[in-house]
């Protein structure tokens, strides 16, 4: 009797697991189709409408496309160079030196991932804008106001400073793991530190540098919000040009051509990223943490080298404070500021106005709802996709699966949103969730896939022998083993969804707005201080969720 009951329970459990597995697989297929079909639709207009139907000639349109593409590459390259100029020396100090506040500097790597671009943009406006802190100081000193933020240089500085922690984080982690024997042997043979760096260290770091700057280049290449806010009229990147072609000019053929050019270029960059990623390996560790010298105190450095190191750190510290920390602080400060009789005074009125606004609470509720659903879908898709790579039946296709998981990096929110509007005309909350999931699930996939790779081979072999099928192995072995990474993936995708402004803006869901879109509209209606308050709340939500997910993911 007990044996019969036990078999019934086992059968029910197996049926439930099979239903869950097929449901998750179906959802994964839906998300993948939501990525593929709108992408194809976005390109079809340019393929089947070769002749321009509008007020401009074919030559004029081709010239405009060339100019916008060149401007986009110029902005992306310049921004990446700024990020590298700040991130590379910061990576050196984090990897090779001990100094005060080192952990805080390393912690800055979370900012580009959990502080939305819109919020960072508000911070730069608060410090470097026409009425910002810098111009107030210049006015008091009798100088003319600066408009550097609203120029190509300003966009490059803003985007580069915002993304430099990504370069710092990736390069410093790789730098720490470089073997020390080649450098030490070169020192014993009398080589100078300059020669050691350029002949040994730098060539070893090239794969890591490539793996760091290419994602930053893609982020800047797909730049939308900062260019929309800071660009001079007449200049726009591919992202902004596509958005204006869709929303302002209703020229879908032109938008489709731009989308095809942008995505094709990004795919080439992703292929380069994959190539460099395969070469990224490190072994050993150069120094134990206790052996790291302080800044300007390394025994093998010359006196001039020690002075130069101190000077470099001071300059780097000032640049980080001015172009990275001050904009973040400016957002918070402006939230507690009000204009009274032409002067800025401390006030809580902005918080009172925001918290008494029904629109704010509705936006906050919509953000939590959309982000929660998006994170659930992303986590399920990431888990199904990652587990499929562990299935022996898919071993022949594992490399293709891993490569295809990176291709959403080559597609922007604007392009995918544009393709969806061509199909459904009007956006909805469900379409927003699905499109965000189609773009963000690779973020969760990386965490879950990395966790699955830590499972010992002996455990995998035992699971395949003792389990009835792979589904049984997945529920009994794989998922329990990586459950912390699954929760971390959920929090990661939640933060990204909450900070997304582009998709809610392009889909234009009727009678709906997220907190990021609400903040954008506040800043556009000249309620800048209130927008800073809303942005602070949004940044805190994203930051808290991100840090909680990171903490869960690091637990052993």
Coordinates of C-alpha atoms in Angstrom, one line a residue:
X1 CA 0.0 0.0 0.0
X2 CA 2.8 2.4 1.0
X3 CA 4.7 1.4 -2.1
X4 CA 1.6 2.2 -4.3
X5 CA 1.1 5.6 -2.7
X6 CA 4.8 6.3 -3.1
X7 CA 4.6 5.5 -6.8
X8 CA 1.5 7.7 -7.2
X9 CA 3.3 10.6 -5.6
X10 CA 6.3 10.0 -7.8
X11 CA 4.1 10.0 -10.9
X12 CA 2.3 13.2 -9.9
X13 CA 5.7 14.9 -9.2
X14 CA 7.0 13.8 -12.6
X15 CA 3.8 15.1 -14.3
X16 CA 4.2 18.4 -12.5
X17 CA 7.8 18.7 -13.5
X18 CA 7.0 17.8 -17.1
X19 CA 4.3 20.5 -17.2
X20 CA 6.6 23.1 -15.7
X21 CA 9.3 22.1 -18.2
X22 CA 7.1 22.4 -21.2
X23 CA 5.6 25.6 -20.0
X24 CA 9.0 27.1 -19.5
X25 CA 10.2 25.8 -22.9
X26 CA 7.1 27.4 -24.5
X27 CA 7.8 30.7 -22.8
X28 CA 11.4 30.6 -24.0
X29 CA 10.3 30.0 -27.6
X30 CA 7.8 33.0 -27.3
X31 CA 10.6 35.3 -26.0
X32 CA 13.0 34.2 -28.8
X33 CA 10.2 34.8 -31.4
X34 CA 9.6 38.2 -29.9
X35 CA 13.2 38.9 -30.6
X36 CA 13.4 37.5 -34.1
X37 CA 10.1 38.5 -35.6
X38 CA 10.2 42.3 -34.8
X39 CA 13.8 42.4 -35.8
X40 CA 12.9 40.9 -39.2
X41 CA 10.0 43.3 -39.5
X42 CA 12.2 46.3 -38.8
X43 CA 14.5 45.3 -41.7
X44 CA 11.7 44.3 -44.2
X45 CA 10.6 47.9 -44.8
X46 CA 14.0 48.9 -46.3
X47 CA 14.2 45.6 -48.3
X48 CA 10.8 45.9 -49.9
X49 CA 10.7 49.7 -50.3
X50 CA 14.0 50.6 -52.0
X51 CA 12.8 53.9 -53.3
X52 CA 12.3 56.8 -50.8
X53 CA 8.9 58.2 -50.7
X54 CA 9.2 61.6 -49.2
X55 CA 10.3 65.2 -49.6
X56 CA 14.0 64.3 -50.0
X57 CA 15.9 62.8 -52.9
X58 CA 17.7 59.5 -52.7
X59 CA 21.1 61.2 -52.7
X60 CA 20.1 63.5 -49.8
X61 CA 18.9 60.5 -47.7
X62 CA 22.1 58.6 -48.5
X63 CA 24.2 61.6 -47.5
X64 CA 22.2 62.0 -44.2
X65 CA 22.6 58.3 -43.4
X66 CA 26.4 58.5 -44.0
X67 CA 26.7 61.6 -41.8
X68 CA 24.6 60.1 -38.9
X69 CA 26.6 56.9 -39.1
X70 CA 29.9 58.7 -39.0
X71 CA 28.7 60.9 -36.1
X72 CA 27.6 57.8 -34.2
X73 CA 31.0 56.1 -34.6
X74 CA 32.7 59.3 -33.6
X75 CA 30.7 59.7 -30.4
X76 CA 31.1 56.0 -29.6
X77 CA 34.9 55.9 -30.2
X78 CA 35.4 59.2 -28.3
X79 CA 33.3 58.0 -25.3
X80 CA 35.1 54.7 -25.2
X81 CA 38.5 56.5 -25.2
X82 CA 37.4 58.6 -22.3
X83 CA 36.2 55.5 -20.4
X84 CA 39.5 53.8 -21.1
X85 CA 41.6 56.9 -20.1
X86 CA 39.9 56.8 -16.7
X87 CA 39.3 53.1 -16.3
X88 CA 42.8 51.8 -17.2
X89 CA 44.8 53.7 -14.6
X90 CA 42.1 53.0 -12.1
X91 CA 42.4 49.3 -12.9
X92 CA 46.2 49.5 -12.3
X93 CA 45.7 51.0 -8.8
X94 CA 42.9 48.5 -7.9
X95 CA 45.0 45.5 -9.1
X96 CA 48.5 46.4 -8.0
X97 CA 48.3 48.9 -5.1
X98 CA 46.7 49.2 -1.6
X99 CA 45.2 52.6 -0.8
X100 CA 42.5 54.2 1.2
X101 CA 38.9 53.8 -0.1
X102 CA 40.0 51.1 -2.6
X103 CA 36.9 49.0 -1.9
X104 CA 34.7 52.0 -2.6
X105 CA 36.4 52.6 -5.9
X106 CA 35.9 48.9 -6.9
X107 CA 32.3 49.3 -5.8
X108 CA 31.8 52.0 -8.4
X109 CA 31.6 49.2 -11.0
X110 CA 28.0 48.7 -10.0
X111 CA 27.0 52.2 -10.9
X112 CA 26.6 51.8 -14.7
X113 CA 24.7 48.6 -14.1
X114 CA 22.2 49.8 -11.5
X115 CA 22.0 53.6 -12.1
X116 CA 19.9 54.3 -15.2
X117 CA 21.4 56.5 -18.0
X118 CA 18.6 59.0 -17.6
X119 CA 19.5 59.5 -13.9
X120 CA 23.2 60.0 -14.7
X121 CA 22.1 62.5 -17.4
X122 CA 20.2 64.5 -14.8
X123 CA 23.3 64.5 -12.7
X124 CA 25.4 65.9 -15.4
X125 CA 22.8 68.6 -16.1
X126 CA 22.8 69.5 -12.4
X127 CA 26.6 70.1 -12.4
X128 CA 27.5 71.0 -16.0
X129 CA 24.2 72.3 -17.4
X130 CA 23.4 75.9 -18.2
X131 CA 22.0 76.5 -14.7
X132 CA 24.3 73.9 -13.1
X133 CA 26.8 74.2 -10.3
X134 CA 29.8 74.9 -12.6
X135 CA 28.1 77.8 -14.4
X136 CA 27.0 79.3 -11.0
X137 CA 30.6 79.3 -9.9
X138 CA 31.8 80.8 -13.2
X139 CA 29.1 83.5 -13.0
X140 CA 30.2 84.4 -9.4
X141 CA 33.8 84.7 -10.7
X142 CA 32.8 86.9 -13.6
X143 CA 33.2 84.4 -16.4
X144 CA 30.8 83.5 -19.2
X145 CA 28.7 80.4 -18.8
X146 CA 30.0 77.2 -20.3
X147 CA 27.9 75.1 -22.7
X148 CA 30.5 72.3 -23.0
X149 CA 27.9 69.7 -21.9
X150 CA 25.8 70.4 -25.0
X151 CA 28.4 69.5 -27.5
X152 CA 30.2 66.4 -28.9
X153 CA 32.9 66.8 -26.3
X154 CA 30.3 67.0 -23.5
X155 CA 28.6 63.8 -24.7
X156 CA 31.8 61.9 -24.9
X157 CA 32.9 63.0 -21.4
X158 CA 29.5 62.2 -19.9
X159 CA 29.3 58.8 -21.5
X160 CA 32.9 57.9 -20.9
X161 CA 32.8 59.0 -17.2
X162 CA 29.6 57.1 -16.7
X163 CA 31.0 53.8 -18.1
X164 CA 34.6 54.0 -16.9
X165 CA 33.9 51.6 -13.9
X166 CA 33.2 48.8 -16.4
X167 CA 36.6 49.1 -17.9
X168 CA 38.2 49.4 -14.5
X169 CA 36.4 46.3 -13.1
X170 CA 37.1 43.9 -16.0
X171 CA 40.7 44.9 -16.5
X172 CA 41.6 45.0 -12.8
X173 CA 40.2 41.5 -12.2
X174 CA 42.2 40.1 -15.1
X175 CA 45.3 42.1 -14.1
X176 CA 45.2 40.6 -10.6
X177 CA 45.4 37.1 -12.1
X178 CA 48.4 37.6 -14.3
X179 CA 51.4 35.4 -13.4
X180 CA 54.2 37.3 -11.9
X181 CA 57.1 35.2 -13.0
X182 CA 57.7 36.9 -16.4
X183 CA 57.8 40.4 -14.9
X184 CA 60.0 39.4 -12.0
X185 CA 62.4 37.6 -14.4
X186 CA 62.6 40.7 -16.5
X187 CA 63.5 42.8 -13.4
X188 CA 66.3 40.4 -12.4
X189 CA 67.7 40.8 -15.9
X190 CA 67.8 44.6 -15.5
X191 CA 64.7 45.6 -17.6
X192 CA 63.2 49.0 -16.7
X193 CA 59.6 49.2 -15.5
X194 CA 58.6 51.0 -18.7
X195 CA 60.0 48.3 -20.8
X196 CA 58.4 45.6 -18.7
X197 CA 55.0 47.3 -19.0
X198 CA 55.1 47.7 -22.8
X199 CA 56.7 44.4 -23.6
X200 CA 55.2 42.0 -21.1
X201 CA 52.2 43.5 -19.1
X202 CA 50.4 45.4 -21.8
X203 CA 50.4 42.6 -24.4
X204 CA 49.1 40.2 -21.7
X205 CA 46.3 42.7 -20.9
X206 CA 45.1 43.2 -24.5
X207 CA 42.4 40.5 -24.4
X208 CA 41.0 41.9 -21.2
X209 CA 41.1 45.5 -22.6
X210 CA 39.2 44.3 -25.7
X211 CA 36.6 42.5 -23.6
X212 CA 36.2 45.7 -21.5
X213 CA 36.1 48.4 -24.2
X214 CA 33.9 46.6 -26.7
X215 CA 30.8 46.4 -24.4
X216 CA 31.4 50.1 -23.5
X217 CA 31.7 50.9 -27.2
X218 CA 28.3 49.1 -27.8
X219 CA 26.7 51.0 -24.9
X220 CA 27.9 54.3 -26.4
X221 CA 27.1 53.2 -30.0
X222 CA 23.5 52.6 -28.8
X223 CA 23.4 55.8 -26.9
X224 CA 20.0 57.4 -26.9
X225 CA 19.2 59.4 -23.8
X226 CA 22.4 61.4 -23.4
X227 CA 22.5 62.3 -27.1
X228 CA 18.8 63.2 -27.0
X229 CA 19.4 65.6 -24.1
X230 CA 22.8 67.0 -24.9
X231 CA 23.3 66.9 -28.7
X232 CA 23.3 70.1 -30.8
X233 CA 20.2 70.4 -33.1
X234 CA 21.0 68.7 -36.4
X235 CA 23.4 66.2 -34.9
X236 CA 22.1 62.8 -33.8
X237 CA 23.2 59.2 -33.5
X238 CA 21.6 56.3 -35.2
X239 CA 19.5 55.6 -32.2
X240 CA 18.1 59.1 -32.0
X241 CA 17.7 59.4 -35.7
X242 CA 15.6 56.1 -35.8
X243 CA 13.5 57.4 -32.9
X244 CA 12.8 60.7 -34.6
X245 CA 12.1 59.0 -38.0
X246 CA 9.5 56.9 -36.2
X247 CA 7.9 59.3 -33.8
X248 CA 8.3 62.7 -35.6
X249 CA 8.5 62.1 -39.3
X250 CA 6.7 58.7 -39.5
X251 CA 9.3 57.7 -42.1
X252 CA 9.5 54.0 -41.5
X253 CA 11.6 53.3 -44.7
X254 CA 14.3 55.6 -43.5
X255 CA 14.1 54.2 -40.0
X256 CA 14.4 50.7 -41.3
X257 CA 17.5 51.5 -43.3
X258 CA 19.1 53.1 -40.3
X259 CA 18.2 50.0 -38.2
X260 CA 19.8 47.7 -40.7
X261 CA 23.0 49.7 -40.8
X262 CA 23.1 50.0 -37.0
X263 CA 22.5 46.3 -36.3
X264 CA 24.9 45.1 -39.0
X265 CA 27.7 47.2 -37.5
X266 CA 26.9 46.0 -34.0
X267 CA 26.9 42.4 -35.0
X268 CA 30.5 42.8 -36.4
X269 CA 31.5 44.3 -33.0
X270 CA 29.9 41.4 -31.1
X271 CA 31.8 38.9 -33.3
X272 CA 35.0 40.7 -32.4
X273 CA 34.0 40.6 -28.7
X274 CA 33.4 36.9 -28.9
X275 CA 36.8 36.3 -30.5
X276 CA 38.6 38.3 -27.8
X277 CA 36.6 36.6 -25.1
X278 CA 37.8 33.2 -26.2
X279 CA 41.4 34.3 -25.7
X280 CA 40.8 35.8 -22.3
X281 CA 42.5 33.4 -19.8
X282 CA 44.6 34.0 -16.7
X283 CA 46.5 31.8 -14.4
X284 CA 48.0 32.2 -11.0
X285 CA 48.1 35.5 -9.1
X286 CA 50.8 38.1 -9.2
X287 CA 50.6 39.3 -5.6
X288 CA 48.8 38.3 -2.4
X289 CA 46.8 41.1 -1.1
X290 CA 49.1 41.5 1.9
X291 CA 52.1 42.0 -0.5
X292 CA 50.5 44.9 -2.5
X293 CA 52.5 48.1 -2.0
X294 CA 51.0 51.4 -1.3
X295 CA 50.8 54.1 -4.0
X296 CA 54.3 55.4 -4.8
X297 CA 55.9 53.0 -2.4
X298 CA 56.8 50.0 -4.7
X299 CA 60.4 48.9 -4.0
X300 CA 61.2 48.2 -7.7
X301 CA 60.1 51.7 -8.8
X302 CA 62.6 54.5 -9.4
X303 CA 62.2 57.8 -7.5
X304 CA 60.8 59.5 -10.6
X305 CA 58.4 56.6 -11.1
X306 CA 57.1 56.9 -7.5
X307 CA 56.5 60.7 -7.9
X308 CA 54.8 60.1 -11.3
X309 CA 52.6 57.4 -9.7
X310 CA 51.5 59.8 -6.9
X311 CA 50.8 62.5 -9.4
X312 CA 48.8 60.2 -11.6
X313 CA 46.7 59.0 -8.7
X314 CA 45.9 62.6 -7.6
X315 CA 44.9 63.6 -11.1
X316 CA 42.8 60.5 -11.5
X317 CA 41.1 61.1 -8.1
X318 CA 40.2 64.7 -9.1
X319 CA 38.8 63.6 -12.5
X320 CA 36.7 60.8 -10.9
X321 CA 35.3 63.3 -8.3
X322 CA 34.5 66.0 -10.8
X323 CA 33.1 63.9 -13.7
X324 CA 31.7 60.8 -11.9
X325 CA 30.9 61.5 -8.2
X326 CA 29.8 65.1 -8.5
X327 CA 26.9 64.3 -11.0
X328 CA 25.7 61.6 -8.8
X329 CA 25.8 63.9 -5.8
X330 CA 24.2 66.6 -7.8
X331 CA 21.0 64.6 -8.3
X332 CA 20.6 64.1 -4.6
X333 CA 21.4 67.8 -3.8
X334 CA 19.0 69.2 -6.4
X335 CA 16.3 67.1 -4.8
X336 CA 16.7 69.0 -1.6
X337 CA 16.9 72.4 -3.3
X338 CA 14.3 74.9 -4.3
X339 CA 14.5 78.3 -6.0
X340 CA 13.4 81.1 -3.8
X341 CA 13.9 84.8 -4.7
X342 CA 16.5 83.8 -7.3
X343 CA 18.5 81.8 -4.8
X344 CA 18.8 78.0 -4.2
X345 CA 17.7 77.1 -0.6
X346 CA 17.3 73.8 1.2
X347 CA 13.8 72.5 0.9
X348 CA 11.7 69.4 1.2
X349 CA 8.9 70.7 -1.0
X350 CA 10.1 68.6 -4.0
X351 CA 9.7 65.4 -2.0
X352 CA 6.3 66.5 -0.6
X353 CA 5.1 67.4 -4.1
X354 CA 6.3 64.1 -5.6
X355 CA 4.9 61.9 -2.8
X356 CA 1.6 63.7 -3.0
X357 CA 1.4 63.1 -6.7
X358 CA -0.9 60.3 -7.8
X359 CA 1.1 60.0 -11.1
X360 CA 4.2 59.2 -9.1
X361 CA 2.6 56.3 -7.2
X362 CA 1.0 54.9 -10.3
X363 CA 4.3 55.0 -12.1
X364 CA 6.1 53.4 -9.1
X365 CA 3.4 50.6 -9.1
X366 CA 3.8 50.1 -12.8
X367 CA 7.6 49.9 -12.5
X368 CA 7.4 47.3 -9.8
X369 CA 4.8 45.3 -11.8
X370 CA 6.6 45.4 -15.1
X371 CA 10.1 44.8 -13.6
X372 CA 8.9 41.9 -11.5
X373 CA 7.2 40.2 -14.5
X374 CA 10.2 40.9 -16.8
X375 CA 12.6 39.5 -14.2
X376 CA 10.5 36.4 -13.9
X377 CA 10.4 35.8 -17.6
X378 CA 14.1 36.6 -18.0
X379 CA 15.0 34.2 -15.2
X380 CA 12.9 31.3 -16.7
X381 CA 14.3 31.8 -20.2
X382 CA 17.9 32.1 -18.8
X383 CA 17.4 28.9 -16.8
X384 CA 15.9 26.9 -19.7
X385 CA 18.6 28.1 -22.1
X386 CA 21.5 27.5 -19.6
X387 CA 20.1 24.0 -18.6
X388 CA 19.8 23.0 -22.3
X389 CA 23.5 23.5 -22.6
X390 CA 24.0 20.8 -19.9
X391 CA 21.7 18.3 -21.7
X392 CA 23.9 15.7 -23.4
X393 CA 21.5 15.7 -26.4
X394 CA 22.4 19.3 -27.1
X395 CA 26.1 19.0 -26.7
X396 CA 26.7 19.3 -30.4
X397 CA 24.9 22.6 -30.5
X398 CA 26.3 24.1 -27.2
X399 CA 28.7 26.4 -29.0
X400 CA 26.0 27.8 -31.2
X401 CA 23.7 28.2 -28.2
X402 CA 26.4 30.2 -26.3
X403 CA 27.1 32.4 -29.3
X404 CA 23.4 33.1 -30.0
X405 CA 23.0 34.2 -26.4
X406 CA 25.3 37.2 -27.1
X407 CA 23.5 38.5 -30.2
X408 CA 20.9 40.5 -28.3
X409 CA 23.9 42.7 -27.4
X410 CA 23.9 43.7 -31.1
X411 CA 20.2 44.9 -31.2
X412 CA 19.1 48.1 -29.6
X413 CA 15.8 48.8 -27.7
X414 CA 14.8 51.3 -30.4
X415 CA 15.1 48.8 -33.2
X416 CA 13.2 46.0 -31.5
X417 CA 10.5 48.4 -30.3
X418 CA 10.3 49.8 -33.9
X419 CA 9.8 46.3 -35.3
X420 CA 7.1 45.6 -32.7
X421 CA 5.2 48.8 -33.5
X422 CA 5.2 47.9 -37.2
X423 CA 3.4 44.6 -36.3
X424 CA 1.0 45.7 -33.5
X425 CA 0.8 49.5 -34.1
X426 CA 0.2 50.1 -30.4
X427 CA 2.3 48.9 -27.5
X428 CA 0.9 47.2 -24.4
X429 CA 2.2 46.1 -21.0
X430 CA 2.5 42.5 -22.2
X431 CA 4.5 43.6 -25.3
X432 CA 6.8 45.7 -23.1
X433 CA 7.5 42.8 -20.8
X434 CA 8.2 40.5 -23.7
X435 CA 10.5 42.9 -25.5
X436 CA 12.4 43.7 -22.4
X437 CA 12.8 40.0 -21.7
X438 CA 14.0 39.4 -25.2
X439 CA 16.8 42.0 -24.7
X440 CA 17.7 41.4 -21.0
X441 CA 17.6 37.6 -20.6
X442 CA 21.3 37.2 -21.7
X443 CA 22.2 39.1 -18.5
X444 CA 20.6 36.4 -16.4
X445 CA 21.9 33.7 -18.6
X446 CA 25.5 34.6 -18.0
X447 CA 25.1 34.3 -14.2
X448 CA 23.2 31.0 -14.4
X449 CA 25.5 29.5 -17.0
X450 CA 28.6 30.5 -15.0
X451 CA 27.1 28.8 -11.9
X452 CA 26.3 25.6 -13.8
X453 CA 29.9 25.5 -15.0
X454 CA 31.0 25.3 -11.3
X455 CA 29.2 21.9 -10.8
X456 CA 31.9 19.2 -10.7
X457 CA 32.0 16.7 -13.6
X458 CA 31.6 13.8 -11.2
X459 CA 28.3 15.2 -9.9
X460 CA 27.0 15.7 -13.5
X461 CA 28.0 12.1 -14.4
X462 CA 26.4 10.7 -11.3
X463 CA 23.2 12.7 -12.0
X464 CA 23.0 11.3 -15.6
X465 CA 23.5 7.8 -14.3
X466 CA 21.1 7.9 -11.3
X467 CA 18.3 10.1 -12.8
X468 CA 15.5 8.7 -14.9
X469 CA 16.0 11.5 -17.5
X470 CA 17.5 15.0 -17.8
X471 CA 14.4 16.7 -16.4
X472 CA 14.8 14.7 -13.2
X473 CA 18.5 15.7 -13.1
X474 CA 17.6 19.3 -13.6
X475 CA 15.1 19.4 -10.7
X476 CA 17.0 17.3 -8.3
X477 CA 20.6 18.4 -9.0
X478 CA 21.2 21.4 -11.2
X479 CA 18.5 23.8 -10.0
X480 CA 19.1 23.3 -6.3
X481 CA 22.9 23.7 -6.9
X482 CA 22.5 27.1 -8.6
X483 CA 19.4 28.5 -6.8
X484 CA 21.3 31.4 -5.4
X485 CA 22.5 32.4 -8.9
X486 CA 18.9 32.1 -10.1
X487 CA 17.8 34.6 -7.4
X488 CA 20.7 36.9 -8.3
X489 CA 19.7 36.7 -12.0
X490 CA 16.2 37.8 -11.0
X491 CA 17.4 40.8 -9.1
X492 CA 19.8 41.8 -11.9
X493 CA 17.1 41.7 -14.6
X494 CA 14.6 43.5 -12.3
X495 CA 17.1 46.4 -11.9
X496 CA 17.7 46.7 -15.6
X497 CA 14.0 46.7 -16.4
X498 CA 13.2 49.3 -13.8
X499 CA 15.8 51.6 -15.2
X500 CA 14.8 51.2 -18.8
X501 CA 13.4 54.5 -20.4
X502 CA 13.9 53.7 -24.1
X503 CA 11.3 50.9 -24.6
X504 CA 8.5 52.5 -22.6
X505 CA 9.1 55.7 -24.7
X506 CA 9.2 54.0 -28.1
X507 CA 6.2 51.6 -27.4
X508 CA 4.0 54.5 -26.1
X509 CA 1.6 52.3 -24.2
X510 CA -1.7 54.1 -23.7
X511 CA -2.4 55.5 -20.2
X512 CA 0.8 53.9 -18.9
X513 CA 4.2 55.1 -17.7
X514 CA 7.0 53.7 -15.6
X515 CA 9.0 55.7 -13.1
X516 CA 11.9 56.2 -15.5
X517 CA 9.5 57.5 -18.1
X518 CA 7.8 59.7 -15.5
X519 CA 11.2 61.1 -14.5
X520 CA 12.0 61.8 -18.1
X521 CA 8.7 63.7 -18.6
X522 CA 9.3 65.7 -15.5
X523 CA 12.7 66.9 -16.7
X524 CA 11.1 67.7 -20.1
X525 CA 8.5 69.9 -18.5
X526 CA 11.1 72.1 -16.7
X527 CA 10.5 70.5 -13.3
X528 CA 14.1 69.6 -13.0
X529 CA 14.3 69.5 -9.2
X530 CA 11.3 67.2 -8.9
X531 CA 12.8 65.0 -11.7
X532 CA 15.9 64.7 -9.5
X533 CA 13.8 63.5 -6.6
X534 CA 12.1 61.0 -8.8
X535 CA 15.4 59.9 -10.2
X536 CA 16.9 59.5 -6.8
X537 CA 14.0 57.2 -5.8
X538 CA 14.4 55.2 -9.0
X539 CA 18.2 54.9 -8.6
X540 CA 17.8 53.7 -5.0
X541 CA 15.3 51.1 -6.1
X542 CA 17.7 49.8 -8.8
X543 CA 20.7 50.0 -6.6
X544 CA 19.1 48.2 -3.7
X545 CA 17.8 45.4 -5.9
X546 CA 21.1 45.1 -7.7
X547 CA 23.2 44.9 -4.5
X548 CA 20.8 42.4 -2.9
X549 CA 21.1 40.2 -6.0
X550 CA 24.9 40.6 -6.0
X551 CA 25.1 39.6 -2.3
X552 CA 22.9 36.6 -2.8
X553 CA 25.0 35.5 -5.9
X554 CA 28.2 35.7 -3.9
X555 CA 27.1 33.4 -1.1
X556 CA 28.7 30.0 -1.2

